[in-house]
Amino acid sequence: MYSFLNDYSEGAHPKILEALAKTNLEQTAGYGVDPHCDRARTLIRQAIGRENVDVHFLVGGTQTNLIAIAAFLRPHQAAISAVSGHINVHETGAVEATGHKVVTLPSKDGKLTAAQIERCVVDHHNDPIAEHLVQPKLVYISDSTEIGTLYTKAELAAISEVCRRLNLILFVDGARLGSALTSDQNDLTLGDLADLCDAFYIGGTKNGALFGEALVIANDQLKPDFRYLMKQRGAMLAKGRLLGIQFESLFEDSTYFDIARHANQMARRLDEGLAALGVPFLSDSHTNQIFPIFADAVVERLERDYAFEPWQKMDEEHLAIRLVTSWATDEVQVEAFLEDVKKVL
Amino acid sequence: MYSFLNDYSEGAHPKILEALAKTNLEQTAGYGVDPHCDRARTLIRQAIGRENVDVHFLVGGTQTNLIAIAAFLRPHQAAISAVSGHINVHETGAVEATGHKVVTLPSKDGKLTAAQIERCVVDHHNDPIAEHLVQPKLVYISDSTEIGTLYTKAELAAISEVCRRLNLILFVDGARLGSALTSDQNDLTLGDLADLCDAFYIGGTKNGALFGEALVIANDQLKPDFRYLMKQRGAMLAKGRLLGIQFESLFEDSTYFDIARHANQMARRLDEGLAALGVPFLSDSHTNQIFPIFADAVVERLERDYAFEPWQKMDEEHLAIRLVTSWATDEVQVEAFLEDVKKVL
Amino acid sequence: MYSFLNDYSEGAHPKILEALAKTNLEQTAGYGVDPHCDRARTLIRQAIGRENVDVHFLVGGTQTNLIAIAAFLRPHQAAISAVSGHINVHETGAVEATGHKVVTLPSKDGKLTAAQIERCVVDHHNDPIAEHLVQPKLVYISDSTEIGTLYTKAELAAISEVCRRLNLILFVDGARLGSALTSDQNDLTLGDLADLCDAFYIGGTKNGALFGEALVIANDQLKPDFRYLMKQRGAMLAKGRLLGIQFESLFEDSTYFDIARHANQMARRLDEGLAALGVPFLSDSHTNQIFPIFADAVVERLERDYAFEPWQKMDEEHLAIRLVTSWATDEVQVEAFLEDVKKVL
Amino acid sequence: MYSFLNDYSEGAHPKILEALAKTNLEQTAGYGVDPHCDRARTLIRQAIGRENVDVHFLVGGTQTNLIAIAAFLRPHQAAISAVSGHINVHETGAVEATGHKVVTLPSKDGKLTAAQIERCVVDHHNDPIAEHLVQPKLVYISDSTEIGTLYTKAELAAISEVCRRLNLILFVDGARLGSALTSDQNDLTLGDLADLCDAFYIGGTKNGALFGEALVIANDQLKPDFRYLMKQRGAMLAKGRLLGIQFESLFEDSTYFDIARHANQMARRLDEGLAALGVPFLSDSHTNQIFPIFADAVVERLERDYAFEPWQKMDEEHLAIRLVTSWATDEVQVEAFLEDVKKVL
């Protein structure tokens, strides 16, 4: 049984385990103010190409989303998200639990457009009883998205322009940012993200770390007291250095990008192999998640040897499934899967 | 420079790092439903001697406290805590951020008594406008406490009796439970805790794990849907197995207790050594935190070679400091510290 | 200028002002435990035909919705509402501010069906990672709805059956319950509501009171400690008797229903008059809110002499407006309006 | 039976009822943007002597406290209050329910001093792990206090100076501000409050209104979007004019102060009468709440004919009770009470 269930099925990239072992008996301060965290922050600032960003290390994506949104908004303000956005569907109402509504916009490809954001916000502002509506204030987007799609630089710049004009906060969920930035369709850099967004995070959990997300706050107004919020929500890791050590390992050389590229390559191989067999797809993904559509009977057969998530019922007899690749995906298993699909079809 | 700052200055017990390395390429399900978590739950149930408890693995103490309290209480209900309780002073209002007041009771030794809990609750119930007051519903205590003291079995049984009679929830913060249970003054077992409390946790972060607390819910009424709350507060680790593997390592043999005992022994050696030099103490600790009182000038000299936390100003010229030992505390350094104190005095 | 803007444009029914004046110098206990509140509760229980319901008096609708939902749900649980539900669109995220998500279902007529509720809940339960989703637990419906439509007894019974089978709480927003129950299309009674729902409220603000909603809790499990929640959210009126006196006035005879019936009759007259002129409508309303569709130019002309709310743009040249009648609506003005429409058309 | 239980035992000052009756059939906009609210805001600004303050009308004190504090603070910030502060003891944790801790300071006379506020804030700032503590940001004081005492202009100016120096928000609960400002010991004006505080409110409920508090926001930074918060917490009265009409009645002439002065005079008469009989007092009150101490047997006898609140057990045989006077207190009853005490003693 081989698993394409997700990109966090294994432990961590070996480099990380080695670094943890090597530093194990060092005595350091707790809570993220140790030398490893400091160095990791420096490395990330270098990768971004800007000094004036705050970098905080958190344990997971839901935690990062909920704390950032709670820190950035006043009580009556809401986050705008695609209906398919992770904060809207897969975080057990974490944002609402901090008191904020998630205002949803429809999206076929998992992305928001500048135009729909503008319309939503203007409609709220212009409502004759605007005070009876929440005030949309933060735009939440994911890159890559929950269905594997990507923002182009032009798209992100257009969203950024609307946000600045309408005084909105632009926040990018980068749980799979590694896969996005190394996609063959990508034209964005970490520097672009820091320039165009108010805050974003660089996902570690889904790209080779045991756990960890590096939140980058570029907007000065959002920086004060963020660490208080982390502590208040139970997100300030006592042995904070564990996060520092992991991001040092990923950013002291090109590891972060190299292993994300491997995940993408494995997904492309699956893509091409399945397409060659005539398999259709739910979305046009160029990242590490792909969504092929199979007849139910085929799915049933594949489930005997492979683990994956059923994603969306297409009709009475067809199902889109999700295949996820990662830094750890074995090329041999990818080829075996394609062979097996061929046989089953 | 040697640090007695806390019990989370180093990484993890080597056994844990080995287990992480050994299991690194296993593919497992996420979110704590993998075989390692299952086995760790089984081992903990065996250590407790009861099958019918739920065991959840969380990342840290503040996180565990806030989620348990939010899960167990209705909105108008409050937690009772000693003024010195961790939830009252050192969690940035985490409990209040979930909507609940912390009702504080005075305490000299960091402990609550059954009598003061009863008086507090009865006073609230009997108030002619009780509905204008919060309803004290959960009793929060720590064992060992924030100043190193311990509950005896008789004390805990008395508190438990009051709680059951008055329909209160008894919750024990066990961030330093290992040190408590292996103290030379302790007469409690894990089984006693499960019998006397509604929920408690077994701290890993401060006893040799990279991170992790094992929350034990003994009261059936508090069990439903706890995992939803974990996810909602950003506490469901994607690679949940990391917690399972660590608690397996600690509980598959006597490691958890052995390393806690080492910490206590190091603290006793410091205790005895300092007492022999005539140093007074803030509290009568038999665990891994001790609070010697020194003249300010002495503290200043010791700070050149040792890290520790200033704890409480005693008078214009004296300070109680906190020395914390751990699984990793080096006996050589302990002796060196005692030598240095002797010289300075 | 005559206003059809809403049903709370005037003060209170004269009977209420008289009762307030008559009782003004009585000394009573505060917070809703005075003889007037007691009598009002008794009168409401008689009108319902059941003794075993709790009745609480609150000041307004948003307040009642948010407190009931906060009181009834655990943190991870959500309310299901039509997209057009008042809690979803016109309460500034009040429910989310108490920590709960509003899960929305599409609806053309402002109503939910038993089938769509069941599908929504079953889909959530069956999700392989259900714990990553909120748990839909409470069904929020309005009678009459936000666009003037009504639930039949059969429809409400079907929803009630699903709720009981799936262990959901059924909560009815009755801000305009008077208009609903006196509609010519209605076949529900207060007794039916108490039997079929877990809680509902009888709106006063929009039916002749200065302010006030009478919340009826029929489900025993939802009764404990509700008054604590009222106080905590700032909803326990110091001079609680003001609410008691108003509901006494409305329920000591048939006033509550008589004045609601007047509002409906005025709306029917508008309905019929406009229909006779060939005006189409957005919804098929038999209550005190109607939604005629006019050309923009017509709306502009009518706005000179009448106040009303623009409701929904139908196309580039047409707008649905909302006309609301009340206990105070003047028949002369209704006829004048119809005359004026005739002239303008 | 005559009641000295509180200052909200009766309805409203007759002038208010008349104004409500007179305006009853006017049609006005809802939610506090009608001509009566506008005029009341103008009158209050004139009474203050400043144009640049925002004035909002809310229904009650707990509601005003919780909304103001929720609107003014970020999630990790806390309110400082005397232990005896209304938000700390008698609002069912309303502030905590919005997510904020109430940091309490001891006080014998119900007041805070500039020095203790400064010490508290500086201690929090200087803590080596300040981020693990809440951040005290808002100072909550009541004038008159919960035990009838008053702030002098010098005391308030000193607190204001500390707040501005340390960047704190000064918020005054004025539920009994009328009584404070008309006390024979008072040297503060409404203008002083607007100059020295960031926000305060002028209590109506306890000074002759049916209900209502006028919140004055003087600090520009606290003004934006306050009405959103009101709506979100269920505090935007549909028939908002009811609040406008009441404050118009109280402030279009000297009524607000005249009736508060009457309450104070009745309390002084009780004061002097009891003092003449040798009765001791719990606090030195010059407002409309006094706290005489009687033997338990005396209290028992008085309870047959008078209602009042038992306040504080002084020793095994003595009790301090609270007597409250109001705009409606009858001088004949005051004299009768004094006579009866004389007889009983």
Coordinates of C-alpha atoms in Angstrom, one line a residue, chain D residues 14-153:
Chain D
P14 CA -42.7 61.8 34.4
K15 CA -41.2 64.3 31.9
I16 CA -39.8 61.3 30.0
L17 CA -43.1 59.5 29.8
E18 CA -44.7 62.6 28.6
A19 CA -42.2 63.1 25.8
L20 CA -42.6 59.5 24.7
A21 CA -46.4 59.9 24.6
K22 CA -46.1 63.2 22.7
T23 CA -43.8 61.8 20.0
N24 CA -45.4 58.4 19.8
L25 CA -46.8 58.6 16.3
E26 CA -43.9 60.4 14.6
Q27 CA -42.3 58.2 12.0
T28 CA -38.5 58.2 12.3
A29 CA -35.5 56.3 11.0
G30 CA -34.4 53.4 13.2
Y31 CA -31.1 52.7 14.9
G32 CA -30.2 56.0 16.5
V33 CA -30.0 58.3 13.4
D34 CA -33.3 60.1 14.0
P35 CA -33.8 63.8 14.8
H36 CA -34.3 63.1 18.6
C37 CA -31.0 61.3 18.9
D38 CA -29.4 64.0 16.9
R39 CA -30.8 66.7 19.2
A40 CA -29.9 64.7 22.3
R41 CA -26.3 64.4 21.0
T42 CA -26.2 68.2 20.4
L43 CA -27.5 68.9 23.9
I44 CA -25.0 66.6 25.5
R45 CA -22.1 68.2 23.5
Q46 CA -23.3 71.5 24.8
A47 CA -23.4 70.3 28.4
I48 CA -19.9 69.0 27.9
G49 CA -18.8 72.2 26.1
R50 CA -17.1 70.4 23.3
E51 CA -18.1 69.7 19.7
N52 CA -15.6 67.0 18.9
V53 CA -16.9 64.1 20.8
D54 CA -18.9 61.1 19.5
V55 CA -22.0 60.3 21.5
H56 CA -23.7 56.9 21.3
F57 CA -26.8 55.8 23.1
L58 CA -26.9 52.3 24.6
V59 CA -29.5 50.5 26.6
G60 CA -27.6 49.5 29.8
G61 CA -24.4 49.7 31.7
T62 CA -23.1 46.2 31.3
Q63 CA -23.8 46.5 27.6
T64 CA -21.9 49.8 27.4
N65 CA -18.9 48.5 29.3
L66 CA -18.5 45.3 27.3
I67 CA -18.9 47.0 23.9
A68 CA -16.6 49.9 24.7
I69 CA -13.9 47.6 26.0
A70 CA -14.3 45.1 23.1
A71 CA -14.2 48.0 20.6
F72 CA -11.1 49.7 22.2
L73 CA -8.8 46.8 22.8
R74 CA -6.8 44.3 20.7
P75 CA -7.1 40.7 21.8
H76 CA -4.1 40.5 24.1
Q77 CA -4.9 43.7 26.0
A78 CA -6.6 43.8 29.3
A79 CA -8.7 46.2 31.4
I80 CA -7.4 47.3 34.8
S81 CA -10.1 47.6 37.4
A82 CA -10.5 47.8 41.2
V83 CA -11.4 44.4 42.7
S84 CA -14.7 46.0 43.5
G85 CA -15.3 47.3 40.0
H86 CA -18.6 46.4 38.4
I87 CA -17.0 44.8 35.4
N88 CA -15.1 42.5 37.8
V89 CA -17.8 41.3 40.0
H90 CA -21.3 42.0 38.7
E91 CA -21.4 41.5 35.0
T92 CA -21.1 37.7 34.7
G93 CA -17.8 37.9 33.1
A94 CA -19.1 40.1 30.2
V95 CA -15.6 41.5 29.5
E96 CA -14.0 38.1 29.5
A97 CA -16.7 36.9 27.2
T98 CA -15.4 39.4 24.6
G99 CA -11.9 37.8 25.2
H100 CA -10.3 40.3 27.5
K101 CA -8.9 39.7 31.0
V102 CA -9.7 42.1 33.8
V103 CA -6.6 42.8 35.8
T104 CA -7.6 43.7 39.3
L105 CA -6.0 46.0 41.8
P106 CA -6.9 46.1 45.5
S107 CA -8.9 49.1 46.8
K108 CA -10.5 49.9 50.1
D109 CA -12.6 52.9 48.9
G110 CA -13.6 51.5 45.5
K111 CA -11.1 53.9 43.7
L112 CA -7.9 53.4 41.9
T113 CA -4.9 55.7 42.3
A114 CA -2.6 56.9 39.6
A115 CA 0.3 55.4 41.5
Q116 CA -1.1 51.9 41.6
I117 CA -2.0 52.0 37.9
E118 CA 1.5 53.1 37.0
R119 CA 3.1 50.4 39.1
C120 CA 0.8 47.7 37.6
V121 CA 1.6 48.7 34.0
V122 CA 5.3 49.2 34.5
D123 CA 5.5 45.8 36.2
H124 CA 3.8 44.2 33.2
H125 CA 6.0 46.0 30.7
N126 CA 9.2 45.2 32.6
D127 CA 8.5 41.5 33.0
P128 CA 11.2 39.5 31.2
I129 CA 8.6 37.5 29.5
A130 CA 6.0 40.3 29.1
E131 CA 4.5 38.4 26.1
H132 CA 3.3 35.7 28.5
L133 CA 1.3 38.2 30.4
V134 CA -1.7 40.2 29.2
Q135 CA -1.0 43.8 28.3
P136 CA -2.8 46.2 30.5
K137 CA -4.2 48.8 28.2
L138 CA -7.4 50.3 29.5
V139 CA -8.1 51.7 32.9
Y140 CA -11.7 51.2 34.1
I141 CA -13.0 53.4 36.9
S142 CA -16.5 54.2 38.1
D143 CA -17.6 57.6 39.3
S144 CA -19.4 57.4 41.6
T145 CA -17.9 54.1 42.6
E146 CA -19.7 50.9 43.5
I147 CA -19.5 51.9 47.2
G148 CA -20.6 55.5 46.7
T149 CA -17.2 57.2 46.7
L150 CA -16.1 60.0 44.4
Y151 CA -13.1 61.0 42.3
T152 CA -11.8 64.5 42.8
K153 CA -10.6 66.5 39.9

